[in-house]
Coordinates of C-alpha atoms in Angstrom, one line a residue:
X1414 CA 87.3 44.3 -235.7
X1415 CA 84.3 47.2 -235.4
X1416 CA 84.8 48.0 -231.2
X1417 CA 86.5 48.0 -228.2
X1418 CA 87.9 44.7 -227.3
X1419 CA 86.0 42.8 -230.6
X1420 CA 82.8 42.0 -229.5
X1421 CA 79.8 43.7 -227.3
X1422 CA 81.2 41.3 -224.9
X1423 CA 84.1 42.6 -224.5
X1424 CA 85.8 39.3 -223.8
X1425 CA 88.6 40.0 -226.4
X1426 CA 88.5 36.8 -228.6
X1427 CA 88.2 36.8 -232.3
X1428 CA 87.6 33.2 -232.8
X1429 CA 88.0 33.7 -237.1
X1430 CA 91.4 33.9 -237.1
X1431 CA 92.9 31.2 -239.7
X1432 CA 96.2 32.4 -240.7
X1433 CA 98.0 32.7 -237.0
X1434 CA 98.7 29.9 -235.0
X1435 CA 100.8 29.0 -232.6
X1436 CA 103.2 27.1 -235.2
X1437 CA 104.1 30.1 -237.3
X1438 CA 104.3 33.1 -234.8
X1439 CA 108.1 32.7 -233.6
X1440 CA 110.7 34.7 -234.7
X1441 CA 111.9 33.1 -237.8
X1442 CA 108.6 34.0 -240.0
X1443 CA 106.8 36.8 -238.2
X1444 CA 107.7 40.4 -237.6
X1445 CA 106.8 43.4 -238.2
X1446 CA 105.6 44.2 -241.9
X1447 CA 105.4 48.7 -242.2
X1448 CA 104.4 51.4 -239.9
X1449 CA 101.8 54.2 -240.8
X1450 CA 102.5 57.6 -239.5
X1451 CA 99.9 59.7 -238.2
X1452 CA 99.4 63.4 -237.0
X1453 CA 99.3 62.5 -233.2
X1454 CA 99.3 59.3 -230.5
X1455 CA 97.3 56.2 -230.5
X1456 CA 94.9 55.6 -227.9
X1457 CA 91.9 54.7 -229.2
X1458 CA 92.1 50.5 -230.7
X1459 CA 92.6 50.4 -234.0
X1460 CA 89.7 49.2 -235.9
X1461 CA 89.6 46.7 -238.8
X1462 CA 86.7 46.1 -241.7
X1463 CA 87.0 44.0 -244.9
X1464 CA 85.9 44.0 -248.1
X1465 CA 85.3 47.8 -248.2
X1466 CA 84.5 49.1 -251.8
X1467 CA 87.0 51.9 -251.3
X1468 CA 90.2 53.5 -253.5
X1469 CA 88.6 52.1 -257.1
X1470 CA 88.3 48.4 -255.8
X1471 CA 87.4 46.5 -252.7
X1472 CA 90.0 46.3 -249.7
X1473 CA 90.0 45.7 -245.9
X1474 CA 90.8 48.7 -244.7
X1475 CA 92.0 50.0 -241.0
X1476 CA 90.4 53.0 -239.2
X1477 CA 92.7 55.2 -237.0
X1478 CA 91.7 58.1 -234.7
X1479 CA 94.2 60.1 -233.2
X1480 CA 95.0 62.5 -230.4
X1481 CA 95.3 65.7 -232.7
X1482 CA 91.5 64.9 -233.6
X1483 CA 92.0 63.3 -236.7
X1484 CA 90.8 60.1 -238.5
X1485 CA 92.7 58.1 -241.1
X1486 CA 91.9 54.9 -243.3
X1487 CA 94.7 52.9 -244.6
X1488 CA 94.6 49.7 -246.1
X1489 CA 94.8 46.7 -244.1
X1490 CA 97.3 44.4 -246.4
X1491 CA 99.1 46.3 -248.1
X1492 CA 101.8 49.6 -247.2
X1493 CA 99.9 52.7 -248.8
X1494 CA 100.8 55.0 -245.4
X1495 CA 102.1 57.7 -247.2
X1496 CA 98.8 57.1 -249.5
X1497 CA 95.6 56.7 -247.2
X1498 CA 92.2 56.3 -248.7
X1499 CA 91.3 59.2 -246.5
X1500 CA 92.0 61.6 -243.7
X1501 CA 89.9 63.9 -242.2
X1502 CA 91.0 66.2 -239.3
X1503 CA 87.8 67.2 -237.3
X1504 CA 88.4 70.7 -236.0
X1505 CA 86.7 73.2 -236.7
X1506 CA 87.9 77.4 -238.1
X1507 CA 89.3 78.6 -234.9
X1508 CA 89.4 75.7 -232.5
X1509 CA 92.5 73.8 -232.6
X1510 CA 93.1 70.2 -230.5
X1511 CA 93.0 69.9 -226.7
X1512 CA 96.3 70.6 -224.5
X1513 CA 97.0 68.3 -221.1
X1514 CA 97.8 71.7 -219.2
X1515 CA 94.2 72.9 -220.0
X1516 CA 93.1 70.1 -217.6
X1517 CA 96.0 70.7 -215.0
X1518 CA 97.4 66.9 -215.7
X1519 CA 100.2 65.4 -217.5
X1520 CA 98.0 62.3 -217.6
X1521 CA 97.6 62.8 -220.4
X1522 CA 100.3 64.8 -222.2
X1523 CA 100.3 67.0 -224.5
X1524 CA 97.5 66.4 -226.6
X1525 CA 93.8 65.3 -226.0
X1526 CA 91.7 65.1 -229.2
X1527 CA 90.1 61.7 -229.6
X1528 CA 90.8 59.2 -227.4
X1529 CA 87.6 56.8 -226.5
X1530 CA 87.9 53.9 -229.3
X1531 CA 85.9 54.7 -232.0
X1532 CA 83.1 52.5 -232.9
X1533 CA 81.9 51.0 -236.7
X1534 CA 78.2 50.0 -237.6
X1535 CA 79.7 47.5 -240.9
X1536 CA 75.9 47.8 -241.7
X1537 CA 76.1 51.4 -243.3
X1538 CA 79.7 51.3 -242.8
X1539 CA 80.0 55.0 -240.7
X1540 CA 82.3 55.4 -237.9
X1541 CA 80.8 57.4 -234.4
X1542 CA 83.2 58.7 -232.5
X1543 CA 83.9 61.6 -230.0
X1544 CA 86.5 64.5 -230.9
X1545 CA 87.4 67.0 -228.6
X1546 CA 88.6 70.6 -229.1
X1547 CA 89.2 74.3 -227.7
X1548 CA 88.3 77.6 -229.2
X1549 CA 92.0 78.9 -230.3
X1550 CA 93.8 80.4 -227.4
X1551 CA 91.3 79.6 -224.8
X1552 CA 89.9 77.3 -222.2
X1553 CA 86.9 76.7 -224.1
X1554 CA 86.6 73.4 -225.1
X1555 CA 83.6 71.4 -227.2
X1556 CA 83.3 67.9 -227.3
X1557 CA 81.3 66.5 -230.6
X1558 CA 80.0 63.1 -232.0
X1559 CA 80.8 62.9 -235.0
X1560 CA 79.3 60.3 -237.8
X1561 CA 81.6 59.2 -240.8
X1562 CA 81.5 57.6 -244.1
X1563 CA 83.5 54.6 -244.0
X1564 CA 84.2 55.0 -247.4
X1565 CA 84.7 58.5 -247.9
X1566 CA 85.2 60.6 -244.1
X1567 CA 81.9 62.7 -245.1
X1568 CA 80.0 63.7 -242.3
X1569 CA 76.6 61.8 -242.2
X1570 CA 73.1 63.8 -242.0
X1571 CA 73.2 65.8 -238.8
X1572 CA 76.7 65.2 -238.1
X1573 CA 78.7 66.3 -235.7
X1574 CA 76.6 66.8 -232.8
X1575 CA 78.0 68.9 -230.1
X1576 CA 77.5 67.4 -226.9
X1577 CA 75.6 69.1 -224.2
X1578 CA 73.7 67.3 -220.7
X1579 CA 71.9 68.1 -218.0
X1580 CA 70.5 66.5 -215.0
X1581 CA 68.9 67.1 -211.6
X1582 CA 71.1 66.9 -208.8
X1583 CA 72.9 69.2 -206.0
X1584 CA 76.3 68.4 -206.1
X1585 CA 77.2 71.6 -208.1
X1586 CA 75.7 73.4 -205.7
X1587 CA 72.2 74.4 -207.5
X1588 CA 69.2 72.1 -208.9
X1589 CA 70.9 70.8 -212.1
X1590 CA 74.0 68.7 -213.2
X1591 CA 75.3 70.6 -216.5
X1592 CA 77.8 68.4 -218.8
X1593 CA 81.4 70.2 -218.8
X1594 CA 83.4 69.9 -222.2
X1595 CA 86.3 70.6 -220.1
X1596 CA 86.9 68.5 -217.6
X1597 CA 84.8 65.8 -218.5
X1598 CA 87.4 62.8 -220.2
X1599 CA 85.6 61.1 -222.5
X1600 CA 88.0 58.4 -221.9
X1601 CA 86.0 55.0 -222.6
X1602 CA 85.3 53.2 -226.0
X1603 CA 82.0 53.8 -227.6
X1604 CA 79.3 51.4 -227.6
X1605 CA 76.8 50.6 -230.5
X1606 CA 74.1 48.5 -229.4
X1607 CA 70.2 48.3 -231.1
X1608 CA 70.5 51.5 -233.1
X1609 CA 72.1 54.0 -230.6
X1610 CA 75.3 54.8 -230.0
X1611 CA 76.3 55.3 -226.1
X1612 CA 79.6 57.5 -224.9
X1613 CA 80.9 57.6 -221.3
X1614 CA 83.1 60.3 -219.7
X1615 CA 85.1 60.6 -216.8
X1616 CA 87.7 63.4 -215.5
X1617 CA 91.4 64.0 -216.2
X1618 CA 93.1 63.0 -213.5
X1619 CA 90.3 63.7 -210.6
X1620 CA 90.4 67.5 -211.5
X1621 CA 87.3 70.0 -211.1
X1622 CA 84.2 69.0 -210.7
X1623 CA 83.3 65.8 -212.9
X1624 CA 80.9 63.0 -212.5
X1625 CA 80.3 60.1 -214.3
X1626 CA 77.8 60.3 -217.6
X1627 CA 76.7 57.9 -220.0
X1628 CA 74.9 59.1 -223.3
X1629 CA 73.0 57.9 -226.0
X1630 CA 72.5 58.6 -229.6
X1631 CA 70.3 57.3 -232.4
X1632 CA 72.2 56.3 -235.6
X1633 CA 70.1 56.8 -237.9
X1634 CA 69.7 60.9 -237.2
X1635 CA 72.0 61.3 -234.1
X1636 CA 69.3 62.5 -232.5
X1637 CA 70.2 62.0 -228.5
X1638 CA 68.0 59.6 -226.5
X1639 CA 65.7 61.8 -223.7
X1640 CA 67.2 60.0 -220.9
X1641 CA 70.9 60.1 -219.6
X1642 CA 73.1 58.9 -216.8
X1643 CA 74.3 60.9 -213.4
X1644 CA 76.4 59.0 -211.5
X1645 CA 76.8 61.3 -208.9
X1646 CA 74.2 63.4 -208.6
X1647 CA 73.4 64.4 -204.9
X1648 CA 76.7 63.4 -203.0
X1649 CA 75.5 64.5 -200.3
X1650 CA 77.3 61.5 -198.5
X1651 CA 80.5 63.1 -199.1
X1652 CA 80.4 67.1 -200.4
X1653 CA 81.7 65.6 -204.0
X1654 CA 80.6 64.0 -207.3
X1655 CA 83.1 62.5 -209.3
X1656 CA 81.9 58.1 -210.0
X1657 CA 83.7 58.8 -213.7
X1658 CA 83.2 56.3 -216.1
X1659 CA 86.6 55.4 -217.7
X1660 CA 87.2 52.1 -217.3
X1661 CA 90.9 52.2 -218.7
X1662 CA 89.3 53.1 -222.1
X1663 CA 86.8 49.8 -221.9
X1664 CA 83.9 49.7 -223.4
X1665 CA 80.2 49.5 -221.9
X1666 CA 79.4 46.2 -222.5
X1667 CA 75.8 44.1 -223.7
X1668 CA 74.4 41.1 -222.7
X1669 CA 72.3 39.3 -225.3
X1670 CA 68.9 41.2 -224.2
X1671 CA 70.3 44.4 -224.7
X1672 CA 71.5 45.3 -220.8
X1673 CA 74.4 47.5 -220.8
X1674 CA 77.2 47.5 -217.7
X1675 CA 79.9 49.7 -216.8
X1676 CA 81.7 50.3 -214.1
X1677 CA 83.0 53.6 -211.8
X1678 CA 85.7 55.2 -210.2
X1679 CA 85.8 56.8 -207.3
X1680 CA 82.7 59.2 -205.6
X1681 CA 79.8 59.7 -203.9
X1682 CA 78.2 56.7 -202.6
X1683 CA 74.5 56.5 -201.0
X1684 CA 73.7 52.9 -201.3
X1685 CA 72.2 52.0 -197.7
X1686 CA 73.7 48.5 -196.7
X1687 CA 71.7 45.6 -197.2
X1688 CA 68.4 47.2 -198.8
X1689 CA 67.2 46.2 -201.8
X1690 CA 66.1 50.1 -202.6
X1691 CA 68.9 51.3 -205.9
X1692 CA 71.1 54.1 -204.5
X1693 CA 71.0 57.3 -207.3
X1694 CA 75.2 57.8 -206.4
X1695 CA 77.0 55.3 -207.7
X1696 CA 80.6 55.4 -207.4
X1697 CA 82.8 52.1 -207.3
X1698 CA 80.4 50.1 -208.3
X1699 CA 79.3 47.9 -211.3
X1700 CA 76.4 49.3 -212.5
X1701 CA 73.9 47.1 -215.1
X1702 CA 71.7 49.4 -216.9
X1703 CA 68.7 49.0 -219.2
X1704 CA 68.5 50.3 -223.0
X1705 CA 68.0 52.9 -224.5
X1706 CA 66.6 54.6 -221.1
X1707 CA 69.8 54.4 -219.2
X1708 CA 68.2 53.6 -216.1
X1709 CA 69.6 51.5 -213.1
X1710 CA 68.3 47.7 -213.1
X1711 CA 71.0 46.3 -210.5
X1712 CA 74.3 47.0 -209.0
X1713 CA 77.4 46.0 -207.1
X1714 CA 78.8 47.8 -204.8
X1715 CA 82.2 46.3 -203.0
X1716 CA 81.5 46.6 -198.6
X1717 CA 84.5 48.4 -198.2
X1718 CA 83.4 51.7 -200.6
X1719 CA 84.2 54.2 -198.2
X1720 CA 87.8 52.9 -197.7
X1721 CA 87.8 52.4 -201.5
X1722 CA 86.9 56.3 -202.0
X1723 CA 89.5 57.4 -199.8
X1724 CA 92.8 55.0 -200.7
X1725 CA 91.7 55.7 -204.6
X1726 CA 91.3 52.6 -205.5
X1727 CA 88.6 52.4 -208.3
X1728 CA 86.7 50.0 -208.7
X1729 CA 86.0 51.5 -212.1
X1730 CA 89.5 51.3 -212.8
X1731 CA 88.7 48.4 -215.0
X1732 CA 86.4 46.9 -217.8
X1733 CA 84.1 44.4 -218.0
X1734 CA 83.5 40.7 -219.7
X1735 CA 80.4 39.4 -220.3
X1736 CA 80.4 35.5 -220.5
X1737 CA 78.2 33.9 -222.5
X1738 CA 74.7 33.2 -221.4
X1739 CA 74.8 29.8 -219.3
X1740 CA 78.4 29.5 -219.0
X1741 CA 78.7 27.4 -216.1
X1742 CA 75.1 27.1 -215.2
X1743 CA 74.9 31.1 -214.9
X1744 CA 74.3 34.7 -216.6
X1745 CA 78.2 36.2 -215.2
X1746 CA 79.8 39.4 -215.5
X1747 CA 83.9 39.0 -215.3
X1748 CA 85.5 42.7 -214.3
X1749 CA 88.5 43.6 -211.8
X1750 CA 89.8 47.1 -209.5
X1751 CA 92.7 48.9 -208.2
X1752 CA 92.6 47.1 -205.4
X1753 CA 93.5 43.6 -207.6
X1754 CA 90.5 41.6 -207.0
X1755 CA 88.8 40.2 -209.5
X1756 CA 84.4 40.2 -209.3
X1757 CA 82.8 37.3 -211.0
X1758 CA 78.6 38.7 -210.8
X1759 CA 75.4 37.0 -211.4
X1760 CA 74.2 39.3 -214.2
X1761 CA 70.7 38.6 -213.0
X1762 CA 71.1 39.0 -209.2
X1763 CA 74.6 41.2 -208.8
X1764 CA 74.5 41.4 -205.1
X1765 CA 74.0 45.0 -204.7
X1766 CA 75.5 46.7 -201.3
X1767 CA 76.1 45.1 -197.9
X1768 CA 79.1 46.2 -195.1
X1769 CA 79.2 42.5 -194.1
X1770 CA 79.7 40.5 -196.3
X1771 CA 80.0 41.3 -200.5
X1772 CA 77.1 39.3 -202.1
X1773 CA 78.8 38.3 -205.3
X1774 CA 79.3 34.9 -207.3
X1775 CA 83.2 34.9 -206.7
X1776 CA 85.6 36.9 -206.0
X1777 CA 88.8 36.8 -204.8
X1778 CA 92.4 38.8 -204.5
X1779 CA 95.0 38.5 -207.1
X1780 CA 98.3 36.8 -206.0
X1781 CA 100.8 38.9 -206.1
X1782 CA 98.7 41.6 -205.1
X1783 CA 98.0 43.7 -208.3
X1784 CA 95.8 46.5 -209.4
X1785 CA 93.2 46.1 -212.5
X1786 CA 93.9 48.6 -215.2
X1787 CA 92.5 46.9 -217.9
X1788 CA 89.2 44.6 -219.7
X1789 CA 90.1 41.0 -218.5
X1790 CA 89.8 38.4 -221.7
X1791 CA 88.0 35.2 -221.8
X1792 CA 88.2 32.2 -223.7
X1793 CA 88.2 28.6 -223.8
X1794 CA 87.0 28.7 -220.4
X1795 CA 90.2 30.9 -219.2
X1796 CA 90.5 34.0 -218.0
X1797 CA 93.4 36.5 -219.0
X1798 CA 94.3 39.4 -216.6
X1799 CA 97.7 41.2 -217.4
X1800 CA 97.2 43.4 -213.3
X1801 CA 100.2 45.7 -212.4
X1802 CA 102.1 46.6 -209.1
X1803 CA 103.1 50.3 -208.2
X1804 CA 106.4 51.1 -208.1
X1805 CA 107.9 49.9 -210.8
X1806 CA 107.3 46.6 -210.2
X1807 CA 107.2 44.3 -213.4
X1808 CA 104.3 41.9 -213.3
X1809 CA 103.5 38.9 -215.1
X1810 CA 100.3 38.0 -216.8
X1811 CA 97.7 35.2 -215.5
X1812 CA 95.7 32.8 -216.6
X1813 CA 92.7 31.8 -214.4
X1814 CA 90.4 28.3 -215.4
X1815 CA 87.3 28.5 -215.2
X1816 CA 85.2 25.2 -214.4
X1817 CA 81.9 24.8 -216.0
X1818 CA 80.5 22.5 -213.5
X1819 CA 79.9 24.7 -210.5
X1820 CA 80.9 27.7 -212.5
X1821 CA 83.5 29.1 -210.6
X1822 CA 86.6 30.0 -211.2
X1823 CA 90.4 28.5 -209.9
X1824 CA 91.8 31.2 -207.9
X1825 CA 95.2 30.0 -208.5
X1826 CA 97.3 31.2 -211.8
X1827 CA 97.0 28.0 -214.1
X1828 CA 100.0 29.6 -215.8
X1829 CA 101.9 32.7 -215.7
X1830 CA 104.2 34.8 -218.6
X1831 CA 107.4 34.5 -218.5
X1832 CA 108.0 38.1 -217.9
X1833 CA 106.2 41.0 -216.1
X1834 CA 104.6 44.1 -217.3
X1835 CA 104.6 47.4 -215.9
X1836 CA 101.9 50.2 -215.6
X1837 CA 99.3 50.2 -216.9
X1838 CA 99.2 46.2 -217.4
X1839 CA 97.4 45.0 -220.8
X1840 CA 94.1 44.5 -222.5
X1841 CA 94.8 41.2 -223.5
X1842 CA 93.2 40.0 -227.6
X1843 CA 93.3 36.8 -228.4
X1844 CA 93.2 35.1 -232.2
X1845 CA 92.5 31.5 -232.4
X1846 CA 90.7 29.6 -235.2
X1847 CA 87.5 28.5 -233.2
X1848 CA 86.7 28.9 -229.8
X1849 CA 88.7 26.0 -228.4
X1850 CA 92.1 25.8 -231.4
X1851 CA 95.4 27.9 -232.0
X1852 CA 94.8 30.4 -229.0
X1853 CA 97.5 32.9 -228.9
X1854 CA 97.1 35.8 -226.3
X1855 CA 98.3 39.2 -227.8
X1856 CA 99.3 41.6 -225.1
X1857 CA 101.2 45.2 -225.3
X1858 CA 103.7 46.3 -222.4
X1859 CA 103.0 49.8 -221.8
X1860 CA 106.0 50.4 -219.1
X1861 CA 107.6 53.2 -221.2
X1862 CA 104.3 55.3 -221.6
X1863 CA 106.3 58.7 -220.4
X1864 CA 105.9 60.6 -217.0
X1865 CA 103.4 58.7 -215.7
X1866 CA 104.4 55.4 -216.8
X1867 CA 107.0 53.4 -214.7
X1868 CA 109.6 54.9 -215.9
X1869 CA 110.8 58.4 -216.9
X1870 CA 110.9 59.1 -220.4
X1871 CA 109.3 57.3 -222.6
X1872 CA 109.9 53.9 -224.8
X1873 CA 109.1 51.4 -226.9
X1874 CA 105.9 49.7 -227.1
X1875 CA 106.6 45.8 -226.5
X1876 CA 104.0 43.7 -228.4
X1877 CA 104.0 40.0 -226.9
X1878 CA 102.4 36.8 -227.9
X1879 CA 101.7 33.5 -225.7
X1880 CA 100.3 30.5 -226.2
X1881 CA 96.9 30.4 -224.7
X1882 CA 96.9 27.0 -223.2
X1883 CA 100.0 27.8 -221.5
X1884 CA 101.1 31.6 -220.9
X1885 CA 104.3 30.3 -219.9
X1886 CA 105.4 29.5 -223.3
X1887 CA 106.0 32.9 -225.5
X1888 CA 105.5 32.2 -228.8
X1889 CA 107.2 35.8 -229.8
X1890 CA 107.8 39.6 -229.1
X1891 CA 108.3 42.5 -231.0
X1892 CA 111.7 43.2 -228.9
X1893 CA 113.4 40.1 -229.7
X1894 CA 114.7 41.4 -233.4
X1895 CA 114.3 45.1 -232.5
X1896 CA 116.0 46.5 -235.5
X1897 CA 113.2 44.9 -237.5
X1898 CA 110.1 44.6 -235.2
X1899 CA 110.6 47.3 -232.5
X1900 CA 107.2 49.0 -232.0
X1901 CA 106.9 53.1 -232.1
X1902 CA 106.3 54.3 -228.0
X1903 CA 104.3 53.3 -225.5
X1904 CA 100.6 54.5 -224.3
X1905 CA 98.8 53.1 -221.9
X1906 CA 95.6 50.9 -222.0
X1907 CA 95.8 50.6 -225.6
X1908 CA 95.0 47.7 -226.9
X1909 CA 96.3 44.6 -230.3
X1910 CA 93.5 44.4 -232.9
X1911 CA 94.0 40.9 -234.6
X1912 CA 92.5 40.1 -237.8
X1913 CA 93.2 38.2 -241.2
X1914 CA 96.6 37.4 -240.0
X1915 CA 98.1 41.1 -239.2
X1916 CA 98.3 42.4 -235.8
X1917 CA 97.7 46.4 -235.2
X1918 CA 98.7 48.4 -232.5
X1919 CA 98.4 52.3 -231.9
X1920 CA 101.8 54.3 -230.3
X1921 CA 102.8 58.1 -230.1
X1922 CA 105.8 57.0 -232.4
X1923 CA 109.1 58.4 -231.7
X1924 CA 107.9 61.0 -228.5
X1925 CA 108.7 60.2 -225.4
X1926 CA 106.0 62.8 -224.2
X1927 CA 108.3 64.2 -221.9
X1928 CA 107.7 68.0 -221.7
X1929 CA 110.9 69.3 -221.8
X1930 CA 111.5 67.7 -225.0
X1931 CA 108.3 66.9 -226.4
X1932 CA 109.2 69.4 -229.1
X1933 CA 112.3 67.6 -230.7
X1934 CA 110.1 64.4 -232.1
X1935 CA 109.4 64.5 -235.5
X1936 CA 106.5 61.0 -235.5
X1937 CA 103.7 62.5 -233.0
X1938 CA 101.7 59.1 -233.6
X1939 CA 102.2 55.7 -235.1
X1940 CA 100.5 52.5 -236.3
X1941 CA 102.6 48.8 -236.5
X1942 CA 101.1 45.9 -238.2
X1943 CA 103.1 43.1 -237.7
X1944 CA 102.0 39.7 -239.6
X1945 CA 103.7 36.4 -241.6
X1946 CA 107.1 37.8 -243.0
X1947 CA 107.4 37.6 -246.6

C-alpha cells in the first residue's frame, strides 16, 4: 500500500488480504490493537510497506505524515509507538508549519503542513511528499518536494526541491501565471508512474487567485519535467482563474499505457460545444493527459458547466477510478461530482463538451440526491459510492453492480449501508483474498470532523466494515465497543489502509478543531491500528 487508494487505478482494492474475512471481522474477535500519537493531524492516507530492513531487522512499517510537516515510520505490527524507527520534521530553521489564518479560511484548521498523501517507490524505498512551511511571523510560504529514505529518513541527493512554476497566460493580469506557494493547496495525493512523481494543486477554500497545476519531477534526480499543466491560463470567459485539482484528496489515476486522469473544480472554461478543438481553460472537467509532457489528449465537461460553476458544484470534488482495460468490452473511467452525478467515461473517447447532451458512456444522478466528495471503490464488478447530503443529513453508502455483458451499471443500488455517513462521506477501501472472495468494504465516517463538518465541535471518526457482496450486512464498527475501539477525532477525506490483517486510519487525536479551545487539546494527531484481537 504505497500510494493513495492502493494502486495507480485508484480503485481502492487490495485482493491479497488473506487474514481478514467476513467471518472473523466481528465485535468478538476484531478491534483496536493500539494507537500511535503524532505531532499533528493526519489527513494523508497512512502507507504500508512490507519487509523493510530497518531497526536491526526486517519489519513491516507504516508511514505517517502530519499537518505539522513531520513524517514518522512505525512498526506496522507491534506497538512501538513511543519509539518509531524514525521521525523527521521537515521545517528549516527560521520557518514553521502553516496556519489556516494565513489562507483566510478554516476549511482546514488550524495547521497546514503535509496534506496530500505521499507516494513511495518500493524499488528504491524512497518516500516522496510535499511540505508547506512559512518564514516565522510572516505569510511568506514555501512548498518543497522531498525524497526521503524509507529506512533512515535521510534526504536523497538534490532533495528537497523548492516548488516553482510559471505558465503563459493572461489570467493574473499580465502575460505569465506564477505558482503561488501561499494560495496553492497541495490537496491531491501524489502520483508515481514510469519514474516521474506527479504533484497537483488547488486552493484553500477558494480564496485568492489560484489555478489547477500539475508538475512532474524525475525520481532519479528530482529534476522538474520541462512541461507543466495550468488548467486556467487565460480565463477570458469569466474573468477569474480557479479550476483547482483537489478531488477531495484523491490522486491522479493512470491507465496501463501511462496516461494520467484528473478532475478539475469550478472556474474558467472556454470549450466550444460540439468542437473537436481542445480548450485551454479546463474547469469542471475530466482530463486525460499524456505523460511525462502533460499534454491534453482528451476531456469531458458536462453540458451545464456554467451553471455548475455558478452553483459551486465542482465536478472535481470527486476522485476517479480507472477500470481494467476491456472490462465490459471497453476501457472505462468512473467518478462523480458535487452535483451527485456518477459518470462512466470511455477513456478512448471521453465525450468532450456539448451543450445539447453529454456524450458519455453512462451517467446517472444518485438517489437519494447526494454529493460526491470521495474516490469511488471498485471490486468484483461493483462500484462502491459513499456520497453525502448537505444540511446535517446522514446518507448511506451504496453499491452499484456492473454488467460485463453490456458495459453498463445498474443505476439502482444493489445494496446500501444500514446507517448513514455525514460530511464528507468516504472513499472506501476494499480488502479481499482474491478478485471475488472475502470482500470487505472499509469506510470511515468523518461526520464529526469539526467546525466545517455536520457537527459543531469535533468527535471520533467511526471505522465501518461491511460485507462487500451486501452492504446491508455490517460486520463491525468502532463505535460498537467504544471503550475498546474508539478512534481519534475525525478529519475529512482520509482513507483507511488495509494490509496484512490490519487496518490503519489517520485522525486528529483528542483535538476537536474548535478555535476557541484548540490549545486545550493534549494530542494533535493519532494513527489508530485495528486487527484481530489476541
